C-alpha positions as a printed Julia matrix, in Angstrom:
157×3 Matrix{Float64}:
   0.0    0.06    0.01
   1.37   3.41   -0.99
   0.04   6.69    0.43
   1.02   9.74   -1.64
  -0.13  13.21   -2.65
  -2.91  13.17   -5.2
  -2.32  14.72   -8.67
  -4.57  15.89  -11.44
  -3.88  12.67  -13.35
  -5.65  10.83  -10.47
  -8.91  12.67  -11.01
 -10.62  10.04  -13.22
  -9.92   7.32  -10.7
 -10.94   9.59   -7.8
 -14.25  10.3    -9.61
 -14.87   6.43   -9.82
 -14.36   6.2    -6.03
 -16.82   9.07   -5.51
 -19.43   7.22   -7.61
 -19.0    3.97   -5.73
 -18.82   5.48   -2.21
 -21.04   8.54   -2.08
 -24.71   9.22   -2.9
 -23.66  12.77   -3.84
 -20.44  12.32   -5.78
 -18.16  15.23   -6.55
 -17.56  15.98  -10.23
 -14.15  15.64  -11.88
 -14.08  19.43  -12.05
 -14.62  19.79   -8.3
 -11.97  17.19   -7.56
  -9.49  18.82  -10.0
 -10.23  22.37   -8.63
  -9.55  21.11   -5.09
  -6.21  19.48   -5.99
  -5.23  22.79   -7.69
  -5.84  24.91   -4.59
  -2.68  26.17   -2.92
  -3.82  25.2     0.51
  -5.03  21.68   -0.06
  -3.72  18.45    1.36
  -5.08  15.64   -0.84
  -3.89  12.06   -0.37
  -4.45   8.9    -2.41
  -3.95   5.36   -1.12
  -2.85   2.93   -3.86
  -2.69  -0.8    -4.07
  -0.9   -2.15   -7.17
  -1.26   1.23   -8.9
  -5.02   1.44   -8.29
  -6.45   4.14   -6.07
  -8.45   2.45   -3.33
  -8.95   5.47   -1.0
  -8.37   9.15   -0.72
  -8.55  11.98    1.74
  -9.41  15.52    0.59
  -8.86  18.61    2.68
  -8.21  22.32    2.53
  -6.8   24.61    5.11
  -6.29  28.32    6.0
  -4.39  29.88    8.95
  -4.39  27.26   11.63
  -7.55  25.47   10.59
  -8.09  22.52    8.24
 -11.41  21.14    6.93
 -11.63  17.49    5.84
 -14.09  17.36    2.93
 -13.87  13.64    2.12
 -12.38  10.42    3.49
 -13.11   7.72    1.04
 -12.13   4.02    0.98
 -13.49   1.49   -1.43
 -15.67  -1.08    0.42
 -13.32  -3.98   -0.33
 -10.44  -2.04    1.28
 -12.2   -0.98    4.51
 -11.11  -2.19    7.94
  -7.53  -3.03    6.92
  -5.92   0.28    7.87
  -6.23   2.4     4.72
  -8.24   5.11    6.49
  -5.96   5.0     9.53
  -2.9    5.4     7.3
  -4.29   8.47    5.57
  -5.53  10.04    8.83
  -2.09   9.41   10.43
  -0.4   11.19    7.43
  -2.91  14.02    7.75
  -2.28  14.51   11.49
   1.5   14.44   10.92
   1.01  17.18    8.23
  -1.19  19.21   10.58
   1.39  19.1    13.44
   4.26  19.91   10.96
   2.28  22.91    9.61
   1.09  24.11   12.93
  -2.56  23.51   12.19
  -4.44  23.4    15.52
  -8.03  22.86   14.5
  -9.3   20.16   12.17
 -13.0   19.95   11.37
 -15.18  17.51    9.54
 -18.82  16.42    9.18
 -19.87  12.81    9.41
 -23.18  11.11    8.96
 -24.89  10.39   12.32
 -25.36   6.76   11.11
 -21.73   6.31   10.03
 -20.46   4.71   13.26
 -17.42   3.14   11.64
 -16.17   6.52   10.5
 -16.98   8.09   13.92
 -14.84   5.41   15.59
 -12.0    6.1    13.22
 -12.13   9.85   13.87
 -12.4    9.38   17.65
  -9.15   7.45   17.53
  -7.56  10.62   16.27
  -8.94  12.8    18.98
 -12.08  14.11   17.27
 -15.08  14.94   19.41
 -18.53  16.01   18.34
 -19.02  19.78   18.76
 -22.34  20.17   17.03
 -25.01  18.57   14.88
 -26.39  19.75   11.54
 -29.99  18.77   10.91
 -30.74  17.32    7.4
 -27.06  17.93    6.42
 -26.87  14.79    4.23
 -29.21  13.69    1.4
 -29.9   10.26   -0.12
 -30.95   9.42    2.57
 -31.63  12.67    4.42
 -30.12  12.57    7.92
 -28.19  14.81   10.32
 -24.49  15.07   10.47
 -22.16  15.62   13.42
 -19.56  18.35   13.22
 -16.41  16.96   14.79
 -13.18  18.8    15.82
  -9.67  17.72   16.79
  -6.49  19.5    17.87
  -3.54  17.55   16.22
  -1.04  19.17   18.61
  -2.68  17.26   21.49
  -2.11  13.87   19.95
   1.09  12.52   21.42
   0.89   9.13   19.87
  -0.74   8.59   16.53
  -2.62   5.26   15.95
  -0.71   2.44   14.33
  -1.36   2.11   10.63
  -2.7   -1.44   10.82
  -1.95  -3.58    7.66
  -0.56  -0.6     5.67
   3.15   0.06    5.44
């Protein structure tokens, strides 16, 4: 498993992940525009040259927003998300980012468990934030500088 910065050439594969994993997939243009932003941190996880997961963020000043954490179903629960989140938190500490925010479906307990391992706590709830199906989302926040030990990366090297 390789974790690396995403590039514009990855956009077609990232779009395929969007279609498989989200009811509201981002367009190729949105993905490409985010990768082009000066203040983005966008990672891809690859297995045998195929993107099996990605993490999409933007940041300003000392605050970073996670827009998407995506792992193909057949690659879940083997450490891909943990590896990407570990890289993200290392980046945040190196860059002096002290606040990381994300939204997560209220029903997505697996994702919530992952985020809690990285020090995220729920700081609010957004009614009807998600569509297909409509449901609330939790706003979660973490301070990477408080994480002394990052979780182990499971089966990913």
